[in-house]
Coordinates of C-alpha atoms in Angstrom, one line a residue:
X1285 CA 0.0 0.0 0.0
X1286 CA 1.2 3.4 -0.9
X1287 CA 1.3 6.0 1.7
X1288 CA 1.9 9.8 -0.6
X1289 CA -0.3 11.7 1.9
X1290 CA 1.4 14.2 4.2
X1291 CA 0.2 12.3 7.4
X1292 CA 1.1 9.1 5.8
X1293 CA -2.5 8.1 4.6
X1294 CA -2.9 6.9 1.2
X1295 CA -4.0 9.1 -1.8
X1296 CA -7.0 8.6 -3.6
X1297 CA -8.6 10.7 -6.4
X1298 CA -11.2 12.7 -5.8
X1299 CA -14.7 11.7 -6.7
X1300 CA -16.5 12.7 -9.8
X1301 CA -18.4 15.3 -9.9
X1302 CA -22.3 15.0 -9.5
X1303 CA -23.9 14.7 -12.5
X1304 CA -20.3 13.2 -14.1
X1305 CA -18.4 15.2 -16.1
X1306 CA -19.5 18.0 -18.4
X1307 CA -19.0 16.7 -22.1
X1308 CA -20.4 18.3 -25.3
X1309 CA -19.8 21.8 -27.0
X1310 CA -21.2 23.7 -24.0
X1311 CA -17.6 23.6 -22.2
X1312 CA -16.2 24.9 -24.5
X1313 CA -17.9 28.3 -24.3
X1314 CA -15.5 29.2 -22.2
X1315 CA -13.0 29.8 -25.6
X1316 CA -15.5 32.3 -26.7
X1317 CA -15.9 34.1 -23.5
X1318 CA -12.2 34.9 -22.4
X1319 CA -11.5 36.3 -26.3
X1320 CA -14.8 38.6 -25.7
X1321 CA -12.7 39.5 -22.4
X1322 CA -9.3 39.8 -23.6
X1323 CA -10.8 42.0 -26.4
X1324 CA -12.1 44.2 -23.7
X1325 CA -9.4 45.2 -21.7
X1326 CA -7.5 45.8 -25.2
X1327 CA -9.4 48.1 -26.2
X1328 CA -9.4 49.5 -22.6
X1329 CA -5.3 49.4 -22.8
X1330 CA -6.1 51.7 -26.2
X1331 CA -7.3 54.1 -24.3
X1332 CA -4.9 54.5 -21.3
X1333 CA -1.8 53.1 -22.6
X1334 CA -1.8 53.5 -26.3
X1335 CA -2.0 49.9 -27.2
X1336 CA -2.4 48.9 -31.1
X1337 CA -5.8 49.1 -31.8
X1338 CA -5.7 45.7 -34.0
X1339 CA -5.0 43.3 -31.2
X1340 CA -8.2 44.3 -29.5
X1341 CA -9.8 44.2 -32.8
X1342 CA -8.7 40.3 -33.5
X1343 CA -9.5 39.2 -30.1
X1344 CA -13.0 40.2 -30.9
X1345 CA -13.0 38.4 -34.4
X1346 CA -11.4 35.3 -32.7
X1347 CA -14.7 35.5 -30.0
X1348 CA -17.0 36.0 -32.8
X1349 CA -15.8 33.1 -35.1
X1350 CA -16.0 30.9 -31.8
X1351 CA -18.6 32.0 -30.5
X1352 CA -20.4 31.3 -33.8
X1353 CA -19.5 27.9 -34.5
X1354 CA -20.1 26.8 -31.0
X1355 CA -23.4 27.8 -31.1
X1356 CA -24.4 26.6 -34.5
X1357 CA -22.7 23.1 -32.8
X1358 CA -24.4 23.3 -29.9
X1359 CA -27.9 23.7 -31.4
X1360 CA -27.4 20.8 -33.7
X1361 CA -26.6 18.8 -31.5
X1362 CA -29.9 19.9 -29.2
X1363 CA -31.7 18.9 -32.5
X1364 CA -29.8 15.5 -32.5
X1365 CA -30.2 14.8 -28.4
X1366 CA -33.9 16.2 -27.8
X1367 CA -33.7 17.1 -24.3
X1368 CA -30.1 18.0 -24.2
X1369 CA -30.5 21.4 -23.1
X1370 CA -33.0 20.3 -19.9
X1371 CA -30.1 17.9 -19.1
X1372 CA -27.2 20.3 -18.9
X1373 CA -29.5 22.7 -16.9
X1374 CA -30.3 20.5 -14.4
X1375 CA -27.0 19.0 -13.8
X1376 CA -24.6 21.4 -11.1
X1377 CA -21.5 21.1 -13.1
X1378 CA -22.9 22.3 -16.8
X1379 CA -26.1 24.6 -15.0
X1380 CA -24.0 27.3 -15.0
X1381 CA -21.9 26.9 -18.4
X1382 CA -25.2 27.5 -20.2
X1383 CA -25.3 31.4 -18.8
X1384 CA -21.9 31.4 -21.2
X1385 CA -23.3 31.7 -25.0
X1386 CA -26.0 34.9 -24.2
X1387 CA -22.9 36.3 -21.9
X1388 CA -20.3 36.2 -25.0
X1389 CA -22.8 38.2 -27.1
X1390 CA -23.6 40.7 -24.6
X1391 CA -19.7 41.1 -24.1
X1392 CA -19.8 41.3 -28.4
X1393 CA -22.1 43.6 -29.0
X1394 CA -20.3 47.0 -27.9
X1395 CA -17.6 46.5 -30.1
X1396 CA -19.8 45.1 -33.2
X1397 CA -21.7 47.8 -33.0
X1398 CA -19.3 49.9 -34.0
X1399 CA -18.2 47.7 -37.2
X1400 CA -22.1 46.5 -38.0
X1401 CA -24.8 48.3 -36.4
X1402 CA -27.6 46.3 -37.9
X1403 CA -25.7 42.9 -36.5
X1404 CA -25.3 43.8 -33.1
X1405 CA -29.2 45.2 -33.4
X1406 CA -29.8 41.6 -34.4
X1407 CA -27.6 39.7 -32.1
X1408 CA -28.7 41.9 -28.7
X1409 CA -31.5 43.8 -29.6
X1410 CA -31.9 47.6 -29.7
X1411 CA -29.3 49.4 -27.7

């Protein structure tokens, strides 16, 4: 028997998660949502420390693309596993993934808006 632990007990992994482990396209919002947030505080740097304005700019592009394609996924494969969406509500590990997709657009929309009015209209609603 193996003793790693600091008080010479043996180490075990920690137990799953309820609800297992999330799988599927919702985890990977998360891609989507730290581009949105990179390409915020780039354009914030623009404004206090002069940063290149094209950095913010892709960041924003990169979240958009993502964001995108993940969601197109993520729909067809609701379509394919009726009930999907229920499921990852209910279960405590993917619950609060499923806030991610409507966040990324909100977090979009400023910076669309001023590439695409009609778009960010369209995406968010009227501002």
């Amino acid at each position: 028997m193996a003793h790693d632990g600091v008080d010479g007990s043996e180490m075990r992994a920690a137990p799953p998660p309820p609800g297992g482990m999330p799988t599927g396209v919702i985890t990977l919002f998360a891609v989507p949502l730290g581009l949105a947030g990179l390409g915020g505080v780039w354009v914030e740097a623009q404004a206090v420390a002069s940063a290149p304005a094209w950095a913010g700019d892709a960041a924003y592009a990169g979240a958009a693309v993502a964001w995108l394609i993940l969601t197109v996924a993520y729909l067809a494969q609701g379509l394919r596993r009726p009930g999907m969406l229920g499921a990852d509500l209910r279960n405590p590990v993917t619950g609060p993934l499923t806030a991610y997709p409507p966040v990324v657009g909100m977090l979009m929309v400023p910076h669309l808006r001023l590439y695409a009015h009609t778009a960010a209209e369209w995406i968010c609603g009227p501002l």
